[in-house]
Coordinates of N, CA, C and O in Angstrom, one line a residue:
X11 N 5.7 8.5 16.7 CA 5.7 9.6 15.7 C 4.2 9.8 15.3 O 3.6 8.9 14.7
X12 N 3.7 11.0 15.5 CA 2.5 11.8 14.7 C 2.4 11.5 13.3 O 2.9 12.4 12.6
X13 N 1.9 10.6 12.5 CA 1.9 11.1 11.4 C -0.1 11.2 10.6 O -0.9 10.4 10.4
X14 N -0.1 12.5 10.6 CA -1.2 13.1 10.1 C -1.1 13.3 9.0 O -1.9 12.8 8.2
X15 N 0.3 14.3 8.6 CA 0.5 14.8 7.2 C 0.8 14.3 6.1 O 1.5 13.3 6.2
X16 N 0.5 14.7 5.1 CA 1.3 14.0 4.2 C 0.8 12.7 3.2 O 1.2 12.2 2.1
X17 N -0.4 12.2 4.2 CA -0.6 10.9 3.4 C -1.6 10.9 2.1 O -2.7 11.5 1.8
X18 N -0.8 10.0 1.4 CA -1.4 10.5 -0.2 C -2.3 9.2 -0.7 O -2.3 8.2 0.0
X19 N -2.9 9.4 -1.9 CA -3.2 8.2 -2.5 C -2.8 8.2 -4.1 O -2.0 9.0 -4.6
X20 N -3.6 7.2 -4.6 CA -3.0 7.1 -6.3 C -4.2 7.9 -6.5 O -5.2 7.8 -5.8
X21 N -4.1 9.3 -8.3 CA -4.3 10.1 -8.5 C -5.7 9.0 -9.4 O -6.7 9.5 -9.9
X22 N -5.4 7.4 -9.4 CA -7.1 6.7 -10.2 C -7.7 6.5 -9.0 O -8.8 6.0 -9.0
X23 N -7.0 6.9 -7.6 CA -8.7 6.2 -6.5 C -9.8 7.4 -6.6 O -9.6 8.5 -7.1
X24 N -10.8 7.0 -6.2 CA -12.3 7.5 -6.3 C -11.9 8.9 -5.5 O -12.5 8.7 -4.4
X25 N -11.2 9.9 -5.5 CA -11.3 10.9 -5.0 C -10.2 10.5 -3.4 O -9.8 11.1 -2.4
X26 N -10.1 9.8 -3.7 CA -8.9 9.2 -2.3 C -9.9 8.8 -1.1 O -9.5 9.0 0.0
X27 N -10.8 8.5 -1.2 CA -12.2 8.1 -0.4 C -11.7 6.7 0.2 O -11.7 6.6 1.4
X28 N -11.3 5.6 -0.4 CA -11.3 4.6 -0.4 C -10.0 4.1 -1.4 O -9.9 3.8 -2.5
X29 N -9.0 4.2 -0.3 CA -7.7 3.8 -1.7 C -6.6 3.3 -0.6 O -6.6 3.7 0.6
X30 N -5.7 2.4 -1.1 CA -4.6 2.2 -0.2 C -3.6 4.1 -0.3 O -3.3 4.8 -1.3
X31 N -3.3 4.2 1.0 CA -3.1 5.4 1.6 C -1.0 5.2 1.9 O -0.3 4.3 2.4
X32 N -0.9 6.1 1.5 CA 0.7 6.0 2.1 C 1.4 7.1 2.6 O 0.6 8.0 2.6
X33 N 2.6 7.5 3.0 CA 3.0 8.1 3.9 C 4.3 7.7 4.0 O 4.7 6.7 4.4
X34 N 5.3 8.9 3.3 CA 7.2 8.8 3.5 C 7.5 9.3 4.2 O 7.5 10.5 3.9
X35 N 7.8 9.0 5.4 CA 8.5 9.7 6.7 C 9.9 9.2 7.3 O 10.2 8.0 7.3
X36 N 10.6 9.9 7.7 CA 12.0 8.8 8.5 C 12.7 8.3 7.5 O 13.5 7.8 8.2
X37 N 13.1 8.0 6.3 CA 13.6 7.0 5.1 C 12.9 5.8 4.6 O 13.4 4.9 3.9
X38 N 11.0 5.9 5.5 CA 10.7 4.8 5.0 C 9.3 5.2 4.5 O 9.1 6.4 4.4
X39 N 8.2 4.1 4.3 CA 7.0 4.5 3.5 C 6.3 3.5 4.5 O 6.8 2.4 5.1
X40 N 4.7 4.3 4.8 CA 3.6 3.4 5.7 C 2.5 3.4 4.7 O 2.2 4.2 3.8
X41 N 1.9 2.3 5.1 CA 0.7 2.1 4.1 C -0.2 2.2 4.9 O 0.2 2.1 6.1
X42 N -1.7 2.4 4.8 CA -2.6 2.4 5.5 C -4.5 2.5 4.7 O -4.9 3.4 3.9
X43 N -4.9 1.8 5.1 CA -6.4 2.1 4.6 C -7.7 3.2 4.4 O -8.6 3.1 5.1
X44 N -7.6 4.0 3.6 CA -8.3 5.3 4.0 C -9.7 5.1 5.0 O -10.0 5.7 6.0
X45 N -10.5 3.7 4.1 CA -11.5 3.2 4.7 C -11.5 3.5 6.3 O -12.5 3.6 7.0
X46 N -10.1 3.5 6.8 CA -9.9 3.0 8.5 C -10.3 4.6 8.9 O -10.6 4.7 10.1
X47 N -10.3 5.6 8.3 CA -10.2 7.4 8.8 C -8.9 7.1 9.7 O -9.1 7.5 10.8
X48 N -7.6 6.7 9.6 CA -6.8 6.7 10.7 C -6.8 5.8 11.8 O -5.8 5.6 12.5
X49 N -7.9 5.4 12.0 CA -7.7 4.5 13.1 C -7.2 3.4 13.0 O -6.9 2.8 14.0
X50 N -7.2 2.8 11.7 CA -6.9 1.2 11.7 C -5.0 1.0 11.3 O -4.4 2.1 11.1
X51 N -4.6 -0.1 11.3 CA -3.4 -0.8 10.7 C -2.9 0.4 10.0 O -3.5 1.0 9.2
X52 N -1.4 0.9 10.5 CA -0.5 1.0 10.1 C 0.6 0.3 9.7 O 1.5 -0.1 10.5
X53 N 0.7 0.0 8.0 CA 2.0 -1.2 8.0 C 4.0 -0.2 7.3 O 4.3 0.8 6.7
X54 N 4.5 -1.1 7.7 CA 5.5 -0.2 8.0 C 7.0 -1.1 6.8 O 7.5 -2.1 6.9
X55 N 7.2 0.1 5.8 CA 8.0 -0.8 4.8 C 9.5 0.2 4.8 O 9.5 1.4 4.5
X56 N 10.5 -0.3 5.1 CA 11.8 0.4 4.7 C 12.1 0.6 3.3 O 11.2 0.3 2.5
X57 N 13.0 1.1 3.0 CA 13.5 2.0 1.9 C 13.3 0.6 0.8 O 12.5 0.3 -0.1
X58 N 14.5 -0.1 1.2 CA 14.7 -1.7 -0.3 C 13.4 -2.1 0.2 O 12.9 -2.1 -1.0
X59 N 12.2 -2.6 1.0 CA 11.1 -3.3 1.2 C 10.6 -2.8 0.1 O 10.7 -3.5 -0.9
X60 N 10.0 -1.5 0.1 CA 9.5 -0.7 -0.7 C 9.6 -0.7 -2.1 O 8.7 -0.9 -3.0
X61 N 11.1 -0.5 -2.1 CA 11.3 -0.7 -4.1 C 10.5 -2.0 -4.1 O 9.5 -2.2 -4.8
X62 N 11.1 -3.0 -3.5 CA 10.8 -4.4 -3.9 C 9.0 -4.5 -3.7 O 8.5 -5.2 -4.6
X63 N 8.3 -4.2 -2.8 CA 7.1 -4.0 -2.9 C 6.4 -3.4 -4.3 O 5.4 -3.9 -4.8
X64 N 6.8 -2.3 -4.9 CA 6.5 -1.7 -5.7 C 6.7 -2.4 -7.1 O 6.0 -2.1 -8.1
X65 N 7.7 -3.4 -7.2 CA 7.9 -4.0 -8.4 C 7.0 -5.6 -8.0 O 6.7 -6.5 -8.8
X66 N 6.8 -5.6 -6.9 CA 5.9 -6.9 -7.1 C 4.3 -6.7 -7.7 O 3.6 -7.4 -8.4
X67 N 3.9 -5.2 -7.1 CA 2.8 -4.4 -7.4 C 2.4 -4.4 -8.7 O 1.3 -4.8 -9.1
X68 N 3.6 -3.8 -9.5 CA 3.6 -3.4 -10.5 C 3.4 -4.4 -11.7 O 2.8 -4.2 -12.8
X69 N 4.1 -5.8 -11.4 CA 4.2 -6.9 -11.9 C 3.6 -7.9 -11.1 O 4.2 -9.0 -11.0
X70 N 2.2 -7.6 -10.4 CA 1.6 -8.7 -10.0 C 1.9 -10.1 -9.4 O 1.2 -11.1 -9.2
X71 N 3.6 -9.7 -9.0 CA 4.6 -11.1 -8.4 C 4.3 -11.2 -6.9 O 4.1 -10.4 -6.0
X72 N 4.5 -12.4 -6.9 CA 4.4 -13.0 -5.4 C 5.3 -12.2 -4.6 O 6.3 -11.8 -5.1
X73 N 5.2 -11.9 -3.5 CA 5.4 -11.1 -2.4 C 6.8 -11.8 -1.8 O 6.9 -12.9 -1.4
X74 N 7.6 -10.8 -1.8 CA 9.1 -11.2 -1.5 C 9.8 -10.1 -0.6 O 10.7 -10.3 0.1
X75 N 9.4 -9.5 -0.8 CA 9.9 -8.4 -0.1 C 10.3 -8.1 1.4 O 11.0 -7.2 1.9
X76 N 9.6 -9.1 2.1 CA 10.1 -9.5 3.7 C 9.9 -8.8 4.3 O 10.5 -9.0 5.4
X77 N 8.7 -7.4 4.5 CA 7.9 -6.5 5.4 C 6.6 -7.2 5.3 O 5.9 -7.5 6.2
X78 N 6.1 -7.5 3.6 CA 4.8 -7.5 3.8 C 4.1 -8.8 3.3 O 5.1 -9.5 3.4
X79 N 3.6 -9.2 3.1 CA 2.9 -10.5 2.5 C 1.7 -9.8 1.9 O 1.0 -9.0 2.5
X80 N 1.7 -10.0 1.0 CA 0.6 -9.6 -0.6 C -0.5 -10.7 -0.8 O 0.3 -11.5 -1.4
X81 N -1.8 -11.4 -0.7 CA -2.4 -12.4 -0.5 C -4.0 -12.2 -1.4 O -4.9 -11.6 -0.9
X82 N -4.2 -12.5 -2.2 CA -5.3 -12.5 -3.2 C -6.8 -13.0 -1.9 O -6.7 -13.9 -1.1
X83 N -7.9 -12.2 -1.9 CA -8.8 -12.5 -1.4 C -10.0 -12.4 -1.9 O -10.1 -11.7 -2.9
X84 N -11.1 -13.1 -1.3 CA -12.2 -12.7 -2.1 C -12.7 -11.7 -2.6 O -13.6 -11.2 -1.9
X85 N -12.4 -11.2 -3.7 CA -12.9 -9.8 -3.6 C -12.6 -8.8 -3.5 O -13.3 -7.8 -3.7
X86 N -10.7 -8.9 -3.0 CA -9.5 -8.4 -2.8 C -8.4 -8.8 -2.7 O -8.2 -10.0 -2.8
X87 N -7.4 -7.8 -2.3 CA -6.2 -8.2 -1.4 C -5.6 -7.6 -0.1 O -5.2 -6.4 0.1
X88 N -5.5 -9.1 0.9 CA -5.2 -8.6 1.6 C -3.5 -8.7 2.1 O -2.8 -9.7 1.8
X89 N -3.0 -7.3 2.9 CA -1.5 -6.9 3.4 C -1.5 -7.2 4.9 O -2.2 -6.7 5.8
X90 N -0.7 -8.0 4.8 CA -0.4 -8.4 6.2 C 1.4 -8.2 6.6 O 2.4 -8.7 6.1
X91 N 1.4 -7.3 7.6 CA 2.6 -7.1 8.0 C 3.5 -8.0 8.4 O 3.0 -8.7 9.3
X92 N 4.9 -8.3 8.0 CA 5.7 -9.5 8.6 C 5.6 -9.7 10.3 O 5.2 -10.5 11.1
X93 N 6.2 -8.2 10.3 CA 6.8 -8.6 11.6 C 5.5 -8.3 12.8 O 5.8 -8.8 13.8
X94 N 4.6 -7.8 12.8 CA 3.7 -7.7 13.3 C 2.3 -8.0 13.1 O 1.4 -7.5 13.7
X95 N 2.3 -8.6 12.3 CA 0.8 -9.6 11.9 C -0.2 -8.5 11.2 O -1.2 -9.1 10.8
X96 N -0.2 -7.6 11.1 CA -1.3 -5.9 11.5 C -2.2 -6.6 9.7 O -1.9 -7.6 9.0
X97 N -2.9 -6.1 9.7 CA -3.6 -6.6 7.9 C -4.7 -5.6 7.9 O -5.5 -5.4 8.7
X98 N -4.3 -5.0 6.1 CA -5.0 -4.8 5.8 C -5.5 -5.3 5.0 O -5.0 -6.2 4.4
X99 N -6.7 -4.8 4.6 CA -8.0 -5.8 3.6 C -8.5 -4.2 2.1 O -9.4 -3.5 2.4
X100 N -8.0 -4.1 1.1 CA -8.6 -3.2 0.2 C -9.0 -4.3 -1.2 O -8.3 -5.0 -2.0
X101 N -10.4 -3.8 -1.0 CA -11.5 -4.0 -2.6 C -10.2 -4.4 -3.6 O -9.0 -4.0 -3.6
X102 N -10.9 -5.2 -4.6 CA -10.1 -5.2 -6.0 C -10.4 -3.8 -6.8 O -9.7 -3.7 -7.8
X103 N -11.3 -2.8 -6.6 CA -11.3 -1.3 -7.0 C -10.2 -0.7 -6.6 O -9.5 0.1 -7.2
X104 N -10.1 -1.1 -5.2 CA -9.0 0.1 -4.6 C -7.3 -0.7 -5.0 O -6.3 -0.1 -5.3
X105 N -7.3 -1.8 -4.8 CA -5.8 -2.3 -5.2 C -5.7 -2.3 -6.9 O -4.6 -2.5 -7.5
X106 N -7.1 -2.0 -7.6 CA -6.2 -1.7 -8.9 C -6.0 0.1 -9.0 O -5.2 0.8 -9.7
X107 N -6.6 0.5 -8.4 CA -6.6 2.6 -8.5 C -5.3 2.3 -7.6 O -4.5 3.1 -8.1
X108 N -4.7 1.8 -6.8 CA -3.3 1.7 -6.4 C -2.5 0.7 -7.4 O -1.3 0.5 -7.0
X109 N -2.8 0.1 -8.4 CA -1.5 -0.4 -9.1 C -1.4 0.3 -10.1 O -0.3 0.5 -10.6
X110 N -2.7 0.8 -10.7 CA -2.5 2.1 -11.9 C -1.1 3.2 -11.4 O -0.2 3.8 -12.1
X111 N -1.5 3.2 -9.9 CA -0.6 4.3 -9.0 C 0.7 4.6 -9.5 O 1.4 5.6 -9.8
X112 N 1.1 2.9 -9.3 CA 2.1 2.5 -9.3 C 2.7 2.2 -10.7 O 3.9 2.3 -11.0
X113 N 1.7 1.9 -11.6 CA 2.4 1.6 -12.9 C 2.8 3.0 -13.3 O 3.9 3.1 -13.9
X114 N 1.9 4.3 -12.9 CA 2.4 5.9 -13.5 C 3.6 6.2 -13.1 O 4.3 7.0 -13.7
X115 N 4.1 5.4 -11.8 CA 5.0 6.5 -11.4 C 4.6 6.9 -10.3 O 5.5 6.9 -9.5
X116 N 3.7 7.3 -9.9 CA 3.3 8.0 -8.9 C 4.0 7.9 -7.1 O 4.2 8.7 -6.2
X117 N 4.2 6.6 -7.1 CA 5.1 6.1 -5.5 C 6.7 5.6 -5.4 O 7.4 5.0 -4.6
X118 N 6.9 6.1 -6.7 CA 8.8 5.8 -7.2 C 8.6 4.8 -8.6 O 7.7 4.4 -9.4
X119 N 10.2 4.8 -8.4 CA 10.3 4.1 -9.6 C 10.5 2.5 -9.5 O 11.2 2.1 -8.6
X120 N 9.7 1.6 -10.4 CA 9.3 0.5 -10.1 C 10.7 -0.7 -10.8 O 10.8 -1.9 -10.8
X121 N 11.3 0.3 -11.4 CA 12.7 -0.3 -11.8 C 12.2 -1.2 -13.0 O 11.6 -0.8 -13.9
X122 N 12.7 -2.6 -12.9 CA 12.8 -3.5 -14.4 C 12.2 -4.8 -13.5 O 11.9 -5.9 -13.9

């Protein structure tokens, strides 16, 4: 699958220059690094991954969700795909202009 269109960021990254990048296609959501221009790691979350991604986001909880592993780094965090190892690496700038994202509303609803 082509996917060019469509990929958004959270409305706090620096102009979407530098922001975790996403993309709803098929019934599911892909994340990806703007930093990469397309070329790097595409990670790949189904419909329930997702909600459950978004509430660990939102509430800074350890990573449960069974697509992705969530991992504090120096200086960031990095996403490492379950089933395919793939990882990305975004700044603690860009994973908080993506949890602002997430606390607005902006990538669904984050539930309770």
């Amino acid at each position: 699958m082509a996917m060019t269109h469509g990929w958004r960021t959270s409305s706090f990254s620096s102009n979407g220059a530098s922001c975790v990048e996403i993309l709803e296609a098929d019934g599911a959501t892909y994340l990806r690094d703007t930093k990469s221009h397309g070329e790097g790691a595409v990670l790949h979350l189904d419909g329930p991954a997702w909600a459950a991604f978004l509430r660990e986001v939102a509430h800074d909880a350890p990573s449960a969700n069974g697509a992705v592993e969530v991992t504090a780094d120096d200086g960031g965090r990095l996403v490492r795909e379950t089933s395919s190892d793939a990882l990305l690496l975004f700044r603690d700038d860009e994973w908080t202009a993506f949890r602002r994202g997430v606390l607005a509303g902006e990538f669904g609803d984050v539930g309770a």
